Amino acid sequence: MLKRKQSIAILIVVTVGIVISGLILTQDKTVNPASEHGRVKAEHASNAMNAEAKQVLDKGPRGGKLFTTDGFGAEVTIFEQGVPPQFRLYLYQNGEPLPPTVANVTLTLSRLGRQPQVFQFSPEASYLLGDQEVEEPHSFDVAIAAERSGKTFRWRYSQVEARVAMPDAVLKSTGVEILTAGPTTIKPVLHLQGEIKFNEERMVHVVPRVSGVVISVHRDLGQRVKKGEVLAVIESQALADLRSQFMAAGKRLLLARITADRERKLWEEKISAEQDYLSARQALNEAEITSDVASEKLRALGVRPGEHGHGRNLSRFEIRAPSSGVIVKKAVAMGETLKEDSSIFTLADLSNVWVEITVYPKDLGSIAVGQPTTVKAAAFEAEGVGTVSHISAIVAEQTRTTQARVTLDNPTGQWRPGMYVDVKLSAEEVRVPVAVSADAIQTVRDWSVVFGRYGEYFEARPLELGRSDSKMVEVLKGLSAGEKYAGGNSFAIKADLGKSGATHDH
């Protein structure tokens, strides 16, 4: 009886198991067709929507962003090696490269605070090339539309660079002030670099003017000399000859004068003929001419006629300073044989010097001859006031810059040639359409930027700057009138930007 009850229990369990299994199989058969129908329906819906299927984003073979839908792919890169940043798109089918002519692509780029920018593409070698420069920073939302074989494929992506989130509540604690870019009046102050140079109009090259051998040198390089001081002494055979000629001419003149006086008296006393007197007068005139010529030759050398060297040394010649100044060049030594045109000393009057400055074309409108300038030493505390005395009419071919000159008084000699200085020039007031606070400008990478305010975000805006004074700077490109930006304490945003790790991502 017990065995029979056990058998019935086992039979019941088996029967229940069979029933449950049947129910499960029946349910699966009911669901599967519906699921398959749903999948097919989704595929038809996708095709009806021109292949707007879920995109697959990956890194492409060229390091760009690769989007793939139904086997068709586009890799987006920003190329900037040797050219301004440009979009380059590469096409693929099932991972294999396609020629760039198989699809038409349009890219719409959206930035904070800017109108959308639409890029058209044209085939170039193995890629599609965008028709515009991709301006910095590369922080934007991108929508791509690619048409191929009657289908439109759409992809989107975003990238962030040089952007920091800072809600209004945080601004007060950081001390960041929000300002608005707009028109203002600027009194431009141009800051340029310069170098102290000799005033070439006050430099003198000393030459002996007569050949000879150097027997003594009295002054050395760097010494100050006064006009008339002896710099060196030479012995010159040519000078000895000239002095001898002058002395002989003087004696002949004296004799001719005596003879002429005697003949005049004899003619007046009717003792000699008038012809003898006239001949004596002619000889006197010739002697005077010869003496005058010999005298002028000596004066041309800086030698006073009748002046002789020590001990009546006719060959001795003292070379004297023609003006006061500092000896900045010396090219003479004891025993050296000099030609009459040898440059043996160069004297410079350092009471007045030049400041040579380099001016870029964009600054030429802010500089003019006669403009007052302030000159400051770069190495120590010194300041002086000068005047722009010359602006070159030529732009250098290689550097594309122009040279200008400031004349600077130097009574104490503090401005030494070769020193580097800072030159500040002030121009007339000018009205500019867009300007920002000078304190707001920061440096990010190699850009001069301000941080534009867009909602709760700050984002760097690289600027092309123009004229400026100590408070405001003209904006030529990069920011429009009416845009908000971070003013005072903007360096706090730059510090947060470094912490956020927003990198230059392509």
XYZ file of C-alpha atoms in Angstrom:
506
model
C 0.000 0.000 0.000
C 2.862 2.330 0.905
C 4.628 1.565 -2.373
C 1.440 2.355 -4.278
C 1.116 5.787 -2.620
C 4.743 6.607 -3.438
C 4.191 5.664 -7.090
C 1.132 7.933 -7.299
C 3.111 10.862 -5.808
C 5.910 10.411 -8.319
C 3.405 10.272 -11.179
C 1.782 13.521 -10.015
C 5.160 15.325 -9.873
C 6.088 14.133 -13.371
C 2.696 15.209 -14.739
C 3.007 18.687 -13.219
C 6.503 19.034 -14.705
C 5.251 18.105 -18.169
C 2.416 20.634 -17.952
C 4.753 23.452 -16.862
C 7.217 22.677 -19.671
C 4.409 22.765 -22.179
C 3.267 26.143 -20.967
C 6.811 27.546 -21.258
C 7.255 26.252 -24.808
C 3.887 27.644 -25.779
C 4.806 31.093 -24.390
C 8.136 31.164 -26.284
C 6.431 30.341 -29.546
C 3.985 33.158 -28.895
C 6.656 35.808 -28.119
C 9.297 35.026 -30.749
C 7.151 35.920 -33.771
C 6.183 39.186 -32.144
C 9.821 39.969 -31.347
C 10.908 39.213 -34.892
C 8.058 41.306 -36.210
C 9.218 44.208 -33.985
C 12.781 43.921 -35.265
C 11.676 43.954 -38.911
C 9.359 46.853 -38.219
C 12.261 48.817 -36.627
C 14.471 48.170 -39.646
C 11.759 49.434 -42.006
C 11.323 52.512 -39.834
C 15.065 53.149 -39.942
C 15.156 52.945 -43.732
C 12.128 55.220 -43.934
C 14.049 57.801 -41.873
C 16.927 57.876 -44.400
C 19.285 55.755 -42.377
C 19.168 57.923 -39.233
C 20.190 54.839 -37.215
C 22.095 54.929 -33.985
C 25.662 56.058 -34.745
C 28.777 54.159 -33.753
C 31.650 56.472 -32.615
C 35.208 55.181 -32.636
C 38.759 56.328 -33.298
C 39.642 56.182 -36.976
C 42.840 55.021 -38.711
C 44.029 58.651 -38.939
C 43.353 59.431 -35.297
C 40.074 61.250 -35.940
C 36.501 60.594 -34.835
C 35.026 57.686 -36.832
C 31.239 57.417 -37.284
C 29.700 54.279 -38.804
C 26.128 53.461 -39.760
C 25.140 50.340 -41.736
C 28.755 49.809 -42.751
C 29.206 53.350 -44.147
C 31.639 55.462 -42.153
C 33.167 58.948 -42.037
C 36.277 59.902 -40.110
C 36.471 63.582 -39.040
C 39.917 65.110 -38.456
C 41.254 68.639 -37.948
C 44.528 69.056 -39.821
C 46.821 71.979 -38.894
C 50.373 71.042 -39.830
C 51.775 73.931 -41.862
C 48.284 75.249 -42.681
C 45.464 76.953 -40.748
C 43.249 74.343 -39.019
C 40.965 72.650 -41.554
C 38.418 69.837 -41.516
C 39.405 66.726 -43.431
C 36.906 63.859 -43.838
C 37.764 60.312 -44.907
C 35.054 57.893 -46.113
C 34.861 54.109 -45.559
C 32.639 51.156 -46.400
C 32.943 48.199 -44.065
C 36.305 49.541 -42.932
C 37.709 49.916 -46.470
C 38.618 53.414 -47.777
C 36.251 55.000 -50.304
C 37.051 57.722 -52.829
C 35.960 61.172 -51.592
C 33.632 61.630 -54.571
C 31.078 58.992 -53.483
C 29.292 61.247 -50.973
C 28.265 64.854 -50.420
C 28.964 66.062 -46.909
C 27.865 69.162 -44.992
C 29.076 69.966 -41.472
C 27.402 72.463 -39.150
C 29.541 73.783 -36.291
C 27.915 75.498 -33.296
C 29.810 77.472 -30.640
C 28.789 79.202 -27.453
C 27.576 82.704 -28.245
C 28.093 82.371 -32.010
C 25.947 81.822 -35.085
C 26.193 78.294 -36.559
C 28.943 77.912 -39.124
C 28.245 75.678 -42.149
C 31.169 73.921 -43.846
C 30.931 72.605 -47.400
C 33.372 69.949 -48.593
C 35.108 69.233 -51.887
C 37.237 66.244 -52.961
C 40.983 66.701 -52.370
C 43.317 63.737 -52.949
C 41.979 60.927 -50.712
C 39.769 63.091 -48.486
C 37.086 65.762 -48.406
C 38.400 69.250 -47.541
C 36.379 71.859 -45.637
C 36.013 75.295 -47.228
C 36.741 77.368 -44.085
C 39.300 77.621 -41.317
C 38.429 75.936 -38.029
C 39.028 78.791 -35.618
C 40.367 78.314 -32.106
C 39.439 77.190 -29.597
C 38.223 73.866 -30.928
C 35.262 73.804 -28.572
C 31.929 73.211 -30.322
C 29.006 70.946 -31.226
C 29.153 69.364 -34.674
C 26.337 67.994 -36.845
C 27.339 65.994 -39.942
C 25.046 65.184 -42.870
C 26.404 62.812 -45.537
C 24.393 61.882 -48.653
C 25.259 58.670 -50.487
C 23.229 56.610 -52.919
C 20.003 58.376 -52.023
C 20.478 57.932 -48.275
C 21.294 60.590 -45.719
C 23.469 59.655 -42.770
C 23.509 61.985 -39.776
C 25.997 62.035 -36.943
C 26.715 64.385 -34.072
C 29.515 64.936 -31.605
C 30.755 67.562 -29.163
C 34.174 68.541 -27.861
C 35.141 71.006 -25.172
C 38.323 73.063 -24.984
C 39.309 76.106 -22.891
C 35.895 76.075 -21.161
C 35.122 76.298 -17.445
C 31.752 75.963 -15.705
C 31.264 78.669 -13.067
C 27.716 79.363 -11.864
C 26.760 82.890 -10.838
C 26.837 81.883 -7.184
C 30.540 81.059 -7.480
C 31.456 84.370 -9.176
C 31.065 86.370 -5.965
C 33.382 84.095 -4.020
C 36.078 84.231 -6.729
C 35.817 87.984 -7.245
C 35.364 87.677 -11.013
C 33.677 90.750 -12.502
C 31.518 90.502 -15.628
C 32.090 93.295 -18.182
C 30.692 94.039 -21.642
C 32.838 94.573 -24.735
C 31.987 97.751 -26.615
C 33.153 101.060 -28.095
C 35.419 103.356 -26.136
C 37.991 106.122 -26.486
C 41.619 105.063 -26.304
C 44.732 107.148 -26.054
C 47.131 104.607 -27.559
C 50.343 103.927 -25.714
C 52.779 102.023 -27.871
C 55.394 99.920 -26.073
C 58.435 99.071 -28.187
C 61.882 97.631 -27.630
C 64.970 99.651 -28.491
C 68.742 99.760 -28.284
C 71.007 102.679 -27.462
C 73.250 103.602 -30.393
C 75.904 106.234 -31.050
C 74.598 109.456 -32.526
C 76.360 109.094 -35.863
C 75.991 112.805 -36.521
C 78.273 113.407 -33.527
C 80.994 110.905 -34.364
C 84.418 111.918 -35.715
C 86.968 109.726 -37.472
C 90.529 110.918 -36.842
C 93.040 110.504 -39.701
C 96.651 111.747 -39.715
C 96.275 113.557 -43.097
C 99.960 112.907 -43.715
C 101.893 109.656 -43.928
C 104.464 108.779 -41.299
C 105.671 106.454 -38.541
C 104.019 106.457 -35.100
C 106.486 107.395 -32.361
C 104.020 107.769 -29.452
C 100.364 107.144 -28.574
C 98.914 109.319 -25.819
C 95.303 108.130 -25.454
C 93.560 104.763 -25.187
C 90.177 103.208 -25.947
C 87.301 104.457 -23.762
C 89.073 107.611 -22.562
C 87.411 110.998 -22.723
C 89.365 113.671 -24.560
C 88.939 117.386 -25.086
C 89.248 119.256 -28.320
C 92.918 119.954 -29.151
C 94.429 117.226 -26.935
C 97.303 115.273 -28.479
C 96.233 111.729 -29.357
C 99.406 110.489 -31.035
C 102.665 111.724 -32.545
C 104.217 110.641 -35.854
C 107.377 111.442 -37.768
C 106.612 112.314 -41.376
C 109.098 112.865 -44.153
C 106.317 114.400 -46.220
C 105.679 116.956 -43.482
C 109.397 117.708 -43.243
C 109.439 118.394 -46.984
C 106.461 120.739 -46.718
C 108.017 122.615 -43.828
C 111.273 122.913 -45.738
C 109.416 124.264 -48.760
C 107.642 126.781 -46.562
C 110.874 127.924 -44.953
C 112.613 128.242 -48.350
C 109.636 130.132 -49.735
C 109.796 132.492 -46.789
C 113.454 133.257 -47.364
C 112.901 133.812 -51.083
C 110.020 136.104 -50.251
C 112.153 138.113 -47.859
C 114.892 138.481 -50.486
C 112.394 139.426 -53.192
C 110.854 142.065 -50.917
C 114.297 143.628 -50.201
C 115.202 143.614 -53.886
C 111.900 145.167 -54.873
C 112.313 147.964 -52.293
C 115.823 148.707 -53.513
C 114.807 148.779 -57.184
C 111.889 151.054 -56.355
C 114.202 153.578 -54.673
C 116.725 153.467 -57.536
C 113.950 153.976 -60.085
C 112.516 156.877 -58.091
C 116.005 158.471 -57.928
C 116.376 157.990 -61.699
C 119.380 155.777 -61.139
C 117.987 152.567 -62.684
C 115.533 151.909 -65.413
C 111.854 151.315 -64.748
C 112.193 147.890 -66.337
C 114.466 146.733 -63.518
C 111.918 147.869 -60.955
C 109.082 146.106 -62.739
C 111.103 142.879 -62.921
C 111.786 143.061 -59.168
C 108.038 143.577 -58.503
C 107.199 140.526 -60.573
C 109.732 138.407 -58.683
C 108.199 139.606 -55.384
C 104.715 138.618 -56.514
C 105.888 135.155 -57.491
C 107.656 134.708 -54.142
C 104.487 135.728 -52.269
C 102.436 133.162 -54.233
C 104.938 130.404 -53.532
C 104.970 131.263 -49.824
C 101.174 131.356 -49.646
C 100.903 127.932 -51.328
C 103.405 126.383 -48.911
C 101.558 127.972 -45.983
C 98.154 126.611 -47.103
C 99.553 123.102 -47.477
C 100.621 123.170 -43.835
C 97.289 124.596 -42.674
C 95.496 121.801 -44.513
C 97.338 119.340 -42.273
C 96.431 121.239 -39.139
C 99.941 122.637 -38.794
C 100.407 126.322 -38.176
C 102.952 127.827 -40.608
C 106.199 128.572 -38.884
C 105.499 125.994 -36.131
C 108.170 123.321 -35.821
C 108.571 120.226 -33.739
C 110.628 120.030 -30.579
C 114.249 120.873 -31.279
C 113.225 122.127 -34.751
C 112.335 118.572 -35.760
C 110.640 119.296 -39.067
C 109.178 115.743 -39.348
C 107.363 115.712 -35.993
C 103.570 115.883 -36.279
C 101.133 115.893 -33.384
C 97.695 114.373 -34.144
C 95.141 116.270 -32.046
C 91.483 115.636 -31.185
C 89.295 117.654 -33.562
C 86.438 117.673 -30.997
C 85.642 116.549 -27.488
C 84.305 113.036 -26.975
C 85.009 109.449 -25.971
C 87.421 107.258 -27.913
C 85.204 104.411 -29.124
C 87.640 102.962 -31.643
C 91.434 102.854 -31.742
C 93.530 101.453 -34.598
C 97.084 102.699 -34.016
C 100.213 101.320 -32.339
C 103.796 102.379 -31.716
C 106.085 101.963 -34.729
C 103.216 101.574 -37.164
C 103.496 103.181 -40.583
C 100.390 105.194 -41.360
C 98.942 106.393 -44.598
C 97.465 109.842 -44.753
C 93.868 108.469 -44.834
C 94.227 105.807 -42.124
C 91.393 105.954 -39.559
C 93.295 105.672 -36.299
C 90.740 106.968 -33.747
C 86.949 107.336 -33.655
C 85.524 109.871 -31.223
C 81.884 109.926 -30.142
C 80.062 112.706 -28.363
C 77.921 110.763 -25.871
C 76.085 113.797 -24.532
C 73.405 112.891 -27.083
C 72.565 109.352 -28.271
C 70.116 107.563 -30.557
C 67.588 104.891 -29.617
C 66.996 102.519 -32.538
C 63.535 100.923 -32.340
C 61.747 98.326 -34.492
C 58.203 99.214 -35.578
C 55.715 96.688 -36.968
C 53.382 97.795 -39.789
C 50.304 97.701 -37.519
C 51.946 100.329 -35.258
C 53.039 102.770 -37.970
C 49.840 104.782 -37.538
C 50.739 105.437 -33.905
C 54.211 106.895 -34.462
C 55.299 110.182 -36.046
C 58.392 112.372 -36.302
C 58.490 114.862 -33.431
C 56.467 112.605 -31.129
C 57.653 112.690 -27.488
C 58.726 109.370 -25.997
C 59.662 107.933 -22.632
C 62.733 105.695 -22.497
C 63.344 103.277 -19.624
C 66.401 101.109 -19.047
C 65.733 97.377 -19.037
C 68.567 96.475 -16.667
C 68.340 99.197 -13.989
C 66.225 102.118 -12.827
C 66.701 104.934 -15.314
C 64.242 106.991 -17.315
C 64.577 109.755 -19.893
C 62.490 111.731 -22.375
C 63.328 111.846 -26.064
C 61.805 112.698 -29.441
C 61.187 110.612 -32.559
C 63.628 112.110 -35.064
C 63.443 109.658 -37.953
C 61.174 106.911 -39.374
C 62.518 104.823 -42.215
C 60.513 104.824 -45.450
C 61.531 101.217 -46.154
C 60.022 98.015 -44.750
C 62.591 95.238 -44.334
C 61.874 92.357 -46.721
C 62.659 89.546 -44.287
C 61.335 90.918 -40.975
C 58.556 93.121 -42.461
C 59.412 95.827 -39.938
C 60.496 99.463 -40.105
C 63.287 101.170 -38.190
C 62.658 104.384 -36.270
C 64.983 106.559 -34.234
C 64.594 108.507 -31.021
C 67.075 111.258 -30.123
C 67.883 111.257 -26.409
C 69.949 113.703 -24.352
C 72.586 111.991 -22.220
C 74.267 114.662 -20.054
C 75.312 112.222 -17.301
C 76.372 109.416 -19.632
C 73.911 106.894 -18.134
C 72.713 105.794 -21.579
C 75.503 103.622 -22.927
C 75.499 102.353 -26.523
C 74.491 98.701 -26.650
C 71.976 98.930 -23.797
C 68.457 97.583 -24.331
C 65.631 99.897 -23.365
C 61.829 100.050 -23.338
C 60.297 102.864 -25.354
C 56.790 104.181 -24.673
C 55.032 106.434 -27.177
C 51.698 108.177 -26.621
C 49.437 109.087 -29.542
C 46.268 111.152 -29.932
C 42.942 109.839 -28.629
C 40.990 107.592 -30.987
C 37.485 106.076 -30.888
C 37.413 102.288 -31.391
C 34.296 100.115 -31.975
C 35.255 97.222 -29.673
C 37.556 97.246 -26.661
C 38.119 95.204 -23.515
C 39.768 95.866 -20.188
C 43.531 95.406 -20.256
C 43.323 93.557 -16.922
C 40.998 90.958 -18.482
C 43.529 89.710 -21.023
C 45.185 86.413 -20.186
C 47.514 84.065 -22.070
C 46.312 80.572 -22.921
C 48.731 78.475 -24.952
C 50.075 81.095 -27.383
C 46.844 83.126 -27.521
C 45.945 86.454 -25.967
C 42.423 85.798 -24.699
C 39.524 87.013 -22.660
C 37.035 84.580 -21.148
C 33.606 85.095 -22.711
C 30.581 84.527 -20.495
C 27.926 82.174 -21.950
C 25.289 81.022 -19.514
C 27.160 79.415 -16.628
C 30.253 78.852 -18.741
C 33.412 80.840 -19.386
C 35.245 80.020 -22.611
C 38.514 81.445 -23.922
C 38.200 83.742 -26.916
C 41.511 84.301 -28.750
C 41.805 87.947 -29.768
C 43.593 89.971 -32.402
C 44.487 93.146 -30.529
C 45.080 96.671 -31.772
C 45.819 99.951 -30.062
C 45.851 100.242 -26.316
C 46.453 102.467 -23.333
C 47.034 101.474 -19.733
C 43.348 100.612 -19.204
C 41.662 99.476 -22.436
C 42.751 97.467 -25.487
C 41.197 97.586 -28.954
C 39.835 94.258 -30.262
C 40.247 93.784 -34.011
C 38.973 90.207 -34.128
C 37.642 87.571 -31.748
C 34.964 89.380 -29.764
C 31.941 91.458 -30.780
C 30.427 94.536 -29.180
C 27.873 93.535 -26.563
C 29.515 90.245 -25.581
C 30.054 89.584 -21.892
C 33.482 88.652 -20.603
C 35.390 88.163 -17.357
C 37.022 91.388 -16.218
C 38.801 91.714 -12.897
C 40.365 88.614 -11.336
C 40.081 86.693 -14.618
C 43.268 84.819 -13.727
C 41.099 82.733 -11.366
C 39.327 81.339 -14.439
C 42.647 80.551 -16.051
C 43.668 78.670 -12.906
C 40.427 76.653 -12.978
C 40.988 75.966 -16.658
C 44.337 74.372 -15.835
C 42.709 72.232 -13.153
C 39.888 71.089 -15.454
C 42.327 69.518 -17.920
C 40.528 70.900 -21.008
C 43.004 69.981 -23.702
C 43.517 70.756 -27.354
C 41.435 67.862 -28.670
C 40.893 66.978 -32.308
